[in-house]
Coordinates of C-alpha atoms in Angstrom, one line a residue:
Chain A
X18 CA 86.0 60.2 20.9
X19 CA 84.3 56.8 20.9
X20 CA 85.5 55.1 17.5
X21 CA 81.7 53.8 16.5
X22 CA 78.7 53.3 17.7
X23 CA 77.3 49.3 18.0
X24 CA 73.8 48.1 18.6
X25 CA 74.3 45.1 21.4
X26 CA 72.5 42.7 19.3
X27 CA 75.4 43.2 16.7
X28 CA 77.7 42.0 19.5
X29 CA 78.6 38.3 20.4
X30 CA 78.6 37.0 23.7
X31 CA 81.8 35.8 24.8
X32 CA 81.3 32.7 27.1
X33 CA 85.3 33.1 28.0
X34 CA 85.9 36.6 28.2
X35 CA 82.0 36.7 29.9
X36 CA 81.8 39.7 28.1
X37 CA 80.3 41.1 25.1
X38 CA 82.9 41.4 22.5
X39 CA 82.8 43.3 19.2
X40 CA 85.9 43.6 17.0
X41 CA 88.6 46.5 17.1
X42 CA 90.8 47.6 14.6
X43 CA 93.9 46.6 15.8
X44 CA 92.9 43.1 15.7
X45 CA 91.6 42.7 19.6
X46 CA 88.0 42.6 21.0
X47 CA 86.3 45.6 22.5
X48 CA 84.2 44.0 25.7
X49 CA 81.4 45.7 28.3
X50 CA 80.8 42.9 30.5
X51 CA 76.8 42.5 32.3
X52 CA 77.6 44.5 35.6
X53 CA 78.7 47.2 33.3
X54 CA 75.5 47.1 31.5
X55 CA 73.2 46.7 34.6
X56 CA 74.6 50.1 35.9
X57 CA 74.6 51.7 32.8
X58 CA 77.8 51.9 31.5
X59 CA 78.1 52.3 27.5
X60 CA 81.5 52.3 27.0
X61 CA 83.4 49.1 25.5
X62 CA 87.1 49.4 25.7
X63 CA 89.7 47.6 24.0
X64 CA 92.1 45.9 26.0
X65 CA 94.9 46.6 23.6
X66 CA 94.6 50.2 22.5
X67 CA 93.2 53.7 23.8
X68 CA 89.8 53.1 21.2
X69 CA 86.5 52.5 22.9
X70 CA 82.7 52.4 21.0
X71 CA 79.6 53.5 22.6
X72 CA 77.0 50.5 23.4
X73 CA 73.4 51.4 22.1
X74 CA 71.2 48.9 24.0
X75 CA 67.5 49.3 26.0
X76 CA 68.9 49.5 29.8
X77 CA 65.7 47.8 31.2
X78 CA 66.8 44.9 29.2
X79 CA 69.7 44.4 31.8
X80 CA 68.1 45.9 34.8
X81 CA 68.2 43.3 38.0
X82 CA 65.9 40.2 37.9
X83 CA 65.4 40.7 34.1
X84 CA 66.5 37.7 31.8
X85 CA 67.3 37.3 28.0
X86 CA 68.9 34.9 26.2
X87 CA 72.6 35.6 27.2
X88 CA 72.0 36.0 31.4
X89 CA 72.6 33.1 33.2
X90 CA 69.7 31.6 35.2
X91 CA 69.0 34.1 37.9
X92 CA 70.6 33.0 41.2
X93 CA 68.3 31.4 44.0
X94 CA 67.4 33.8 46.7
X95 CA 67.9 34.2 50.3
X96 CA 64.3 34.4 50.9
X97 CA 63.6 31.4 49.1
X98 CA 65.3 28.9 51.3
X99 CA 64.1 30.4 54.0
X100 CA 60.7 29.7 52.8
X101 CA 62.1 25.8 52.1
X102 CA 62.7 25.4 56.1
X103 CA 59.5 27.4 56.8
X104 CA 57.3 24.9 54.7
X105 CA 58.8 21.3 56.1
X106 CA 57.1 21.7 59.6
X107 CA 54.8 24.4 59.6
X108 CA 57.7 26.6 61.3
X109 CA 61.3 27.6 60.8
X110 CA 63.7 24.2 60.9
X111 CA 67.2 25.0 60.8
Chain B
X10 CA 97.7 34.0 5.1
X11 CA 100.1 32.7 2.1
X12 CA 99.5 31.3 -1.0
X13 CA 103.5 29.4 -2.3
X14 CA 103.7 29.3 -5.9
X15 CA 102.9 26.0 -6.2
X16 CA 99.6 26.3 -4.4
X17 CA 99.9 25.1 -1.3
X18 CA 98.4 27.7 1.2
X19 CA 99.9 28.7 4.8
X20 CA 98.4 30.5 7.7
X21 CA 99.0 31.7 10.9
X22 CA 98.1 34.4 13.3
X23 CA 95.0 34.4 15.5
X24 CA 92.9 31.0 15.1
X25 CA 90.1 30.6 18.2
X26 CA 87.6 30.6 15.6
X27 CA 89.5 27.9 13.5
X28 CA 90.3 30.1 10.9
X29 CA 93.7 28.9 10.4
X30 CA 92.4 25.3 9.2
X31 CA 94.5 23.6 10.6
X32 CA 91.8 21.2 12.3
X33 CA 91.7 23.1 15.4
X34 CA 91.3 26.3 17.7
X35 CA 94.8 27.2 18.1
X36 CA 96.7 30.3 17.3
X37 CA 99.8 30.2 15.7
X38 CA 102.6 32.1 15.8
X39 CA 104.9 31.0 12.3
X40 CA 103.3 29.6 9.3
X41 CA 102.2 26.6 8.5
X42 CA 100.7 24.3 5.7
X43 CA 97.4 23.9 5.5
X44 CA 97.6 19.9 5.3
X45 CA 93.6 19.7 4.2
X46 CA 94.0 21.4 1.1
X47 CA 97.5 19.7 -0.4
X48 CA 95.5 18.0 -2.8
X49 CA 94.8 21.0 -4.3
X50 CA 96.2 24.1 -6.4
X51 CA 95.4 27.2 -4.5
X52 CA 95.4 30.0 -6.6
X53 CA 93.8 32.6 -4.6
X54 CA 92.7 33.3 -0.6
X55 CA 91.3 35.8 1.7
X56 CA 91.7 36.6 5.4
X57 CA 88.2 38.0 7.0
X58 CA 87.8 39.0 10.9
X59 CA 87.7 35.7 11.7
X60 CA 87.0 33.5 8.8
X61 CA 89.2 32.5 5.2
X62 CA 88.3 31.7 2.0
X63 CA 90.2 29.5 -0.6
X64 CA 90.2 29.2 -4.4
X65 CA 91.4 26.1 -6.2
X66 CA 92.7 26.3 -9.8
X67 CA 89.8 24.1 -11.0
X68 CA 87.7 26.7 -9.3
X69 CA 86.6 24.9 -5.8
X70 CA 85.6 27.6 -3.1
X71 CA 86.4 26.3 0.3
X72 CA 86.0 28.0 3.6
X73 CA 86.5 27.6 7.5
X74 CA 86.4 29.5 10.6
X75 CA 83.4 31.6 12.4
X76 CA 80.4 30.7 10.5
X77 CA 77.7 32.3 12.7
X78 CA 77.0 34.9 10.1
X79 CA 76.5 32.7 7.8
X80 CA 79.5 33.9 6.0
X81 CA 81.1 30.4 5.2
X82 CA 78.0 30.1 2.8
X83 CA 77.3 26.3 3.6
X84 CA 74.0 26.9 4.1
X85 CA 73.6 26.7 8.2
X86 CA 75.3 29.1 10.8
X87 CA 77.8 26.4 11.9
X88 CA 81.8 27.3 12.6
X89 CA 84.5 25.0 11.0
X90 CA 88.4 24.7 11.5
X91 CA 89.1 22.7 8.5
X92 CA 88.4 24.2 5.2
X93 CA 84.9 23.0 3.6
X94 CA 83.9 23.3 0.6
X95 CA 81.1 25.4 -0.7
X96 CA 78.9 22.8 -2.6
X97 CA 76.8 26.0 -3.9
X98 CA 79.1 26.2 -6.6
X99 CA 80.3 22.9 -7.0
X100 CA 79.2 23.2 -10.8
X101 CA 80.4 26.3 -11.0
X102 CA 84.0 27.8 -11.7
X103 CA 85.1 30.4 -8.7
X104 CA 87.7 33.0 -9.4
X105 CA 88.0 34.5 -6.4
X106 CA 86.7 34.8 -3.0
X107 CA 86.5 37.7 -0.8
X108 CA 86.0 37.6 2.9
X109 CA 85.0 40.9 5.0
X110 CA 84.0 41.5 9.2
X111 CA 80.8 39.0 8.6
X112 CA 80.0 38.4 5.1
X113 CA 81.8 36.6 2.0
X114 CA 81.7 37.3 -1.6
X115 CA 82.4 35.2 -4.6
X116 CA 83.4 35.9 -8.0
X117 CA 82.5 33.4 -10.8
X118 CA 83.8 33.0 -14.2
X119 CA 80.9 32.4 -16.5
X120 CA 80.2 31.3 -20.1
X121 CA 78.3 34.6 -20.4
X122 CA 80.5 36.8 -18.3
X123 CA 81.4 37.2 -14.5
X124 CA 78.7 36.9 -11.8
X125 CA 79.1 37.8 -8.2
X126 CA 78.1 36.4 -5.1
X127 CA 77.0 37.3 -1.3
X128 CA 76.5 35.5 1.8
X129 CA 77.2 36.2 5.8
X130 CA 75.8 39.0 7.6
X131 CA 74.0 42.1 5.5
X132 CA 73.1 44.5 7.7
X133 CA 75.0 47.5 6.3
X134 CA 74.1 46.6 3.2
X135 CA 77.6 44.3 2.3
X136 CA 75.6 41.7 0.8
X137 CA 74.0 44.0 -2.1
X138 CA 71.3 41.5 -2.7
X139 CA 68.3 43.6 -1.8
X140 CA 66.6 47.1 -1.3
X141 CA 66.2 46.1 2.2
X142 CA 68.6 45.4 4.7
X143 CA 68.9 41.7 5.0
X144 CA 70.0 40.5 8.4
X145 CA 72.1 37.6 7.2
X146 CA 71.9 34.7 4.4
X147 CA 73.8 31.4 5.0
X148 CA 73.9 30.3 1.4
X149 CA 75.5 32.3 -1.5
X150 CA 72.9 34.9 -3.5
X151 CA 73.5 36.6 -6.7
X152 CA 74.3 40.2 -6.4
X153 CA 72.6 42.6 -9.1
X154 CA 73.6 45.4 -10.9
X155 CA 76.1 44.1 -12.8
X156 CA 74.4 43.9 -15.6
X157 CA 77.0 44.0 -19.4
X158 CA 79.5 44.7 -16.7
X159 CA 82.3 42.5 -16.5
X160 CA 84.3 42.5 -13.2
X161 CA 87.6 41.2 -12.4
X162 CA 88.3 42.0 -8.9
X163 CA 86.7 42.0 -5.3
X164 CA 87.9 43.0 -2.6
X165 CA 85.7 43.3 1.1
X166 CA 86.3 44.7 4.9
X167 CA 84.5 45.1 7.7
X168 CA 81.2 45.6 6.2
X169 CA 81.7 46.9 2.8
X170 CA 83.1 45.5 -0.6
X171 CA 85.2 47.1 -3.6
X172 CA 85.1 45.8 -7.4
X173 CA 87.0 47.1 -10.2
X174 CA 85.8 46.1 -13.8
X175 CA 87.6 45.5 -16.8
X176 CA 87.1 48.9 -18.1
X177 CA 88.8 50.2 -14.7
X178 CA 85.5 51.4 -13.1
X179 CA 85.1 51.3 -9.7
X180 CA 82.1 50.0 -7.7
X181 CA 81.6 49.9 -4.1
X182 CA 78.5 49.0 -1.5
X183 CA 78.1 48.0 2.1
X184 CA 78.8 50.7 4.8
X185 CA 79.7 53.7 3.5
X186 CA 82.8 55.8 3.9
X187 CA 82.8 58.4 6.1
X188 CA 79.7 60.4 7.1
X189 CA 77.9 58.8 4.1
X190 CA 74.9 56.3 4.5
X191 CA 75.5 52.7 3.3
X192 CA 74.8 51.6 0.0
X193 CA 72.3 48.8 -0.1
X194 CA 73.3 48.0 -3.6
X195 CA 76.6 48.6 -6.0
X196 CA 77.2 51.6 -7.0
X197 CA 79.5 52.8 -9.7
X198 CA 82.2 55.7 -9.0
X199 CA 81.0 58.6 -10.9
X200 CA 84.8 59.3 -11.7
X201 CA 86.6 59.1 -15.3
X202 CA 89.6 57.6 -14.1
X203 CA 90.7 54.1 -14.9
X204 CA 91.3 52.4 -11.9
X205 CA 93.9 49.1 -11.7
X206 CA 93.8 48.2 -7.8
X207 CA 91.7 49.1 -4.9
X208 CA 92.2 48.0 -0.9
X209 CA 89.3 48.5 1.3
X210 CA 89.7 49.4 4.9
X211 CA 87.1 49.8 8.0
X212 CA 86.1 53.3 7.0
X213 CA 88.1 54.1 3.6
X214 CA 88.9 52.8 0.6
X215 CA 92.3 53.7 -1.5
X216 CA 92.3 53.2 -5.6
X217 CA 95.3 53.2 -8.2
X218 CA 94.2 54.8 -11.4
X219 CA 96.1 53.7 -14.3
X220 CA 98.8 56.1 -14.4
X221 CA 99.8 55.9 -11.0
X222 CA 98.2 58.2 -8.7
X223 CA 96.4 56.9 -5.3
X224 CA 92.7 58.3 -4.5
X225 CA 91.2 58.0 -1.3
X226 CA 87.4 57.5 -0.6
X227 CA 86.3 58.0 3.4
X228 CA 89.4 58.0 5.9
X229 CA 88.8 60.6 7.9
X230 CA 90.1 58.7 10.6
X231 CA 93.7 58.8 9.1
X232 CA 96.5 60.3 11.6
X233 CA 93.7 61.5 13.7
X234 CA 92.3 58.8 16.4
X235 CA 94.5 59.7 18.5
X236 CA 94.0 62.8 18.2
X237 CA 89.8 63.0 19.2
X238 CA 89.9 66.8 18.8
X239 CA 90.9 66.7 15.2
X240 CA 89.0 63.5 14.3
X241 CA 85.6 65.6 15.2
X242 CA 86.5 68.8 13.3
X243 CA 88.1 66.3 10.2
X244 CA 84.3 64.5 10.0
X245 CA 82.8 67.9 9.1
X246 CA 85.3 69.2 6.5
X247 CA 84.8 65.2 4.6
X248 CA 81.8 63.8 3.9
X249 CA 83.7 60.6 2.4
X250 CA 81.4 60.1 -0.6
X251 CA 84.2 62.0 -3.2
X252 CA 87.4 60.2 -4.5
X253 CA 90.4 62.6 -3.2
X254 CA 93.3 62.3 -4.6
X255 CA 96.4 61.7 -1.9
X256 CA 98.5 64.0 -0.8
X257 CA 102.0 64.1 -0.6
X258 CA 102.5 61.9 -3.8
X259 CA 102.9 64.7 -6.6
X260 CA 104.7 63.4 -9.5
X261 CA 105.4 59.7 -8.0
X262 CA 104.4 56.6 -9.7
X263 CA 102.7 53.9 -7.6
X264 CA 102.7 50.9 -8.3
X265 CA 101.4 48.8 -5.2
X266 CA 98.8 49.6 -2.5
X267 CA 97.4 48.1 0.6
X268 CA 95.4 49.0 3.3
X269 CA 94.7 47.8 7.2
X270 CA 91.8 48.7 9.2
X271 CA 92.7 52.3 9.2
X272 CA 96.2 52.9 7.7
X273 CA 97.1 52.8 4.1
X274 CA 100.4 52.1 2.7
X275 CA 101.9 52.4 -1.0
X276 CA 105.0 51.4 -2.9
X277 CA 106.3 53.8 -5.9
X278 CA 108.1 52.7 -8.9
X279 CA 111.1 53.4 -7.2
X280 CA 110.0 50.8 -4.5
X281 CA 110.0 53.1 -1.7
X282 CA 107.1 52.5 0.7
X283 CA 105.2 55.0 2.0
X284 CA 102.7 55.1 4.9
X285 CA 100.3 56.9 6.6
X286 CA 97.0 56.5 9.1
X287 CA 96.7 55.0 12.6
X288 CA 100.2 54.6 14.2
X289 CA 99.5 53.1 17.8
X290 CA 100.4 49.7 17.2
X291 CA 103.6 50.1 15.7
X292 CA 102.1 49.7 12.2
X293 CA 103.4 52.4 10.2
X294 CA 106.9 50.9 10.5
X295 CA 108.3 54.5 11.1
X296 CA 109.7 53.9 14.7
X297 CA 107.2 55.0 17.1
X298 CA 103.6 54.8 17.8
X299 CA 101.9 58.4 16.4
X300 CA 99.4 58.9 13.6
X301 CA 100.4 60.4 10.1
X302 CA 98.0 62.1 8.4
X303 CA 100.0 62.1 5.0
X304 CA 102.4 59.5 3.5
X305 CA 105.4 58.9 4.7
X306 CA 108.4 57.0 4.0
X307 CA 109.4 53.9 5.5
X308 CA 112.9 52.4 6.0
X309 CA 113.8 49.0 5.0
X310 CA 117.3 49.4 5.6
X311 CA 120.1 49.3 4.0
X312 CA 120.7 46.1 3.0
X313 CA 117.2 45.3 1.4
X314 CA 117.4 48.8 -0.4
X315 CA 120.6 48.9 -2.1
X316 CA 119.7 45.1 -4.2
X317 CA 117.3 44.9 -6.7
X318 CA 114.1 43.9 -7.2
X319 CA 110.3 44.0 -5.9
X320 CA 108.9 45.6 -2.9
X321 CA 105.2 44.9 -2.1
X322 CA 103.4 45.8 0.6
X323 CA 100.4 44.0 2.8
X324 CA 98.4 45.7 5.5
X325 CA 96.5 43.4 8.2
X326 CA 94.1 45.2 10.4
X327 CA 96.8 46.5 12.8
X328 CA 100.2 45.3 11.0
X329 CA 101.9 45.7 7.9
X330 CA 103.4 43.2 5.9
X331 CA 106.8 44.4 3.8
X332 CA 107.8 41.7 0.7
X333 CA 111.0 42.1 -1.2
X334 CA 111.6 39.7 -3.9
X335 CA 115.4 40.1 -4.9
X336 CA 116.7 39.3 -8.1
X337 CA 119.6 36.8 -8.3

């Protein structure tokens, strides 16, 4: 049974774990990391004990090619270079 | 953390947040003297999630660590490793401090009786400064509703706070325990009972009345989270708002009680400890790694039991601390 339930805004970002970490009892950090939030997942685990709490957050908010505060800068897409070469000469340039 | 009798502090443990004060990020595995404050006479401390709090016996507040909440109460949301002192109450005389998950409280000794303050984060209500819930406050505020009260202890964890007057009445605000909403403000335990101590968990609180016997408020996590099948049927029987009394403790005296994140532990007059709650970590002391859901009692062996003197006892959130003081 999940020990609480934690808004993700009541979370803090952890720039080492790149996870979001709240505080577990035993003294460790639960974590959910952004993949597990972009696909979903609402469980945040403790890596030194069996508990876990249930993440309440608005899934859209870490749906693909969204950004907030905490993503990192989207990465640069194929299609975009591609569009670079396209542009120098009128046609593709390799 | 550890205050020596001549009031020099020592700390050690986790430190990434620079908690320890010790000037830097580091975690430490054995004591060690808090160089910054030697000037000083420490005569009180507290250990938060990841923040501390220390009293001088002129009645300086200094603090250090996470300050994002706002809970080091300097006024910004900046972290610190090396204590700092709170110039809020640099005309002031602090008699203790009290540090919780996010959020501080102070204690002053005033001309016209005790005053109490808040600061850090206040969602749940820990700060008690409002009707509303407050989101955080980076500089102390006063908290009401202690009006012709005069308290004498705080205590805080996680997101709720404990005070015990001089009349032994117990008041307590912040999240609340068990199935119970949060208290926004204090409020005072409708009980007649005395109370002398209380230790404040993350979802219970235990109290010593004056004669001896241990109340619990919340806890119905205790000797059941491993156990998710009973920890869902225990949260309807509970509703965590009404002081139970322990069981398992008919006719013993206590005299000293503690409590981590969710265990609790007392000592008797006898100075047998006894434990009970969340047992994966080892904490209980009782040689393996299952849940109690009543005291029991803990081996110190024979050597510390056969000599006289003290036993007190310390919870952390997942350890326990066992003092014996021997007389020579």
């Amino acid at each position: 049974m999940s020990y609480d339930d934690v808004e993700i805004e009541d979370m803090q970002w952890n720039e080492e774990l790149q996870a979001y970490t709240y505080p577990c009892p035993c003294g460790d950090l639960f974590q959910i990391t952004k993949e597990e939030l972009k696909i979903g997942e609402e469980i945040a685990c403790c890596p030194s004990c069996s508990l876990y709490i249930t993440v309440i957050y608005n899934a859209e908010d870490f749906a693909d090619k969204k950004s907030n505060n905490n993503l990192e800068p989207p990465k640069r897409q194929p299609w975009t270079l591609l569009e670079t070469f396209r542009m120098a000469n009128g046609k593709l340039v390799l | 953390m550890w205050r020596r009798s001549r009031g020099k502090v020592l700390t050690w443990g986790r430190g990434n947040s620079g908690q320890l004060g010790h000037g830097d990020m580091d975690c430490l595995l054995s004591p060690k003297i808090v160089m910054s404050l030697e000037s000083y006479c420490i005569t009180q401390v507290s250990a938060g999630w990841s923040h501390s709090g220390f009293v001088s016996d002129e009645g300086c507040v200094f603090t250090c660590g996470d300050g994002s909440f706002g809970q080091l109460g300097h006024g910004d949301y900046r972290s610190h490793c090396s204590p700092v002192k709170v110039s809020f109450f640099v005309n002031k005389h602090v008699e203790q401090i009290a540090c919780g998950m996010r959020h501080s409280l102070v204690l002053l000794k005033d001309g016209s009786g005790n005053l109490l303050y808040g600061f850090g984060s206040g969602k749940r209500g820990q700060l008690g400064i409002s009707i509303d819930r407050i989101k955080s406050v980076n500089a102390p505020e006063i908290i009401r509703g202690f009006d012709d009260v005069q308290i004498i202890t705080i205590t805080a964890n996680a997101d709720h706070n404990a005070a015990l007057s001089a009349d032994g009445e117990l008041y307590t605000w912040g999240r609340g325990f068990g199935a119970t909403s949060d208290f926004l403000s204090p409020q005072q335990s409708p009980s007649s009972l005395k109370f002398s101590k209380v230790a404040l968990g993350w979802n219970h609180a235990l109290v010593l009345s004056d004669n001896g016997e241990v109340f619990m408020l919340g806890g119905c996590h205790h000797g059941m989270l491993s156990n998710p099948e009973i920890t869902t049927l225990s949260k309807h029987l509970s509703d965590g708002a009404v002081l139970e009394r322990v069981p398992g403790l008919d006719g013993i005296k206590v005299v000293d009680i503690a409590a981590g994140a969710e265990h609790s532990a007392i000592v008797t007059e006898e100075g047998v400890i006894k434990i009970w709650g969340w047992g994966e970590h080892g904490q209980l002391g009782l040689g393996s790694s299952r849940d109690e859901s009543s005291p029991k009692t803990v081996s110190l062996g024979v050597e510390v039991e056969r000599k006289n003197g003290t036993v007190r006892v310390y919870c952390g959130s997942g350890y326990t601390y066992a003092i014996s003081t021997f007389c020579s």
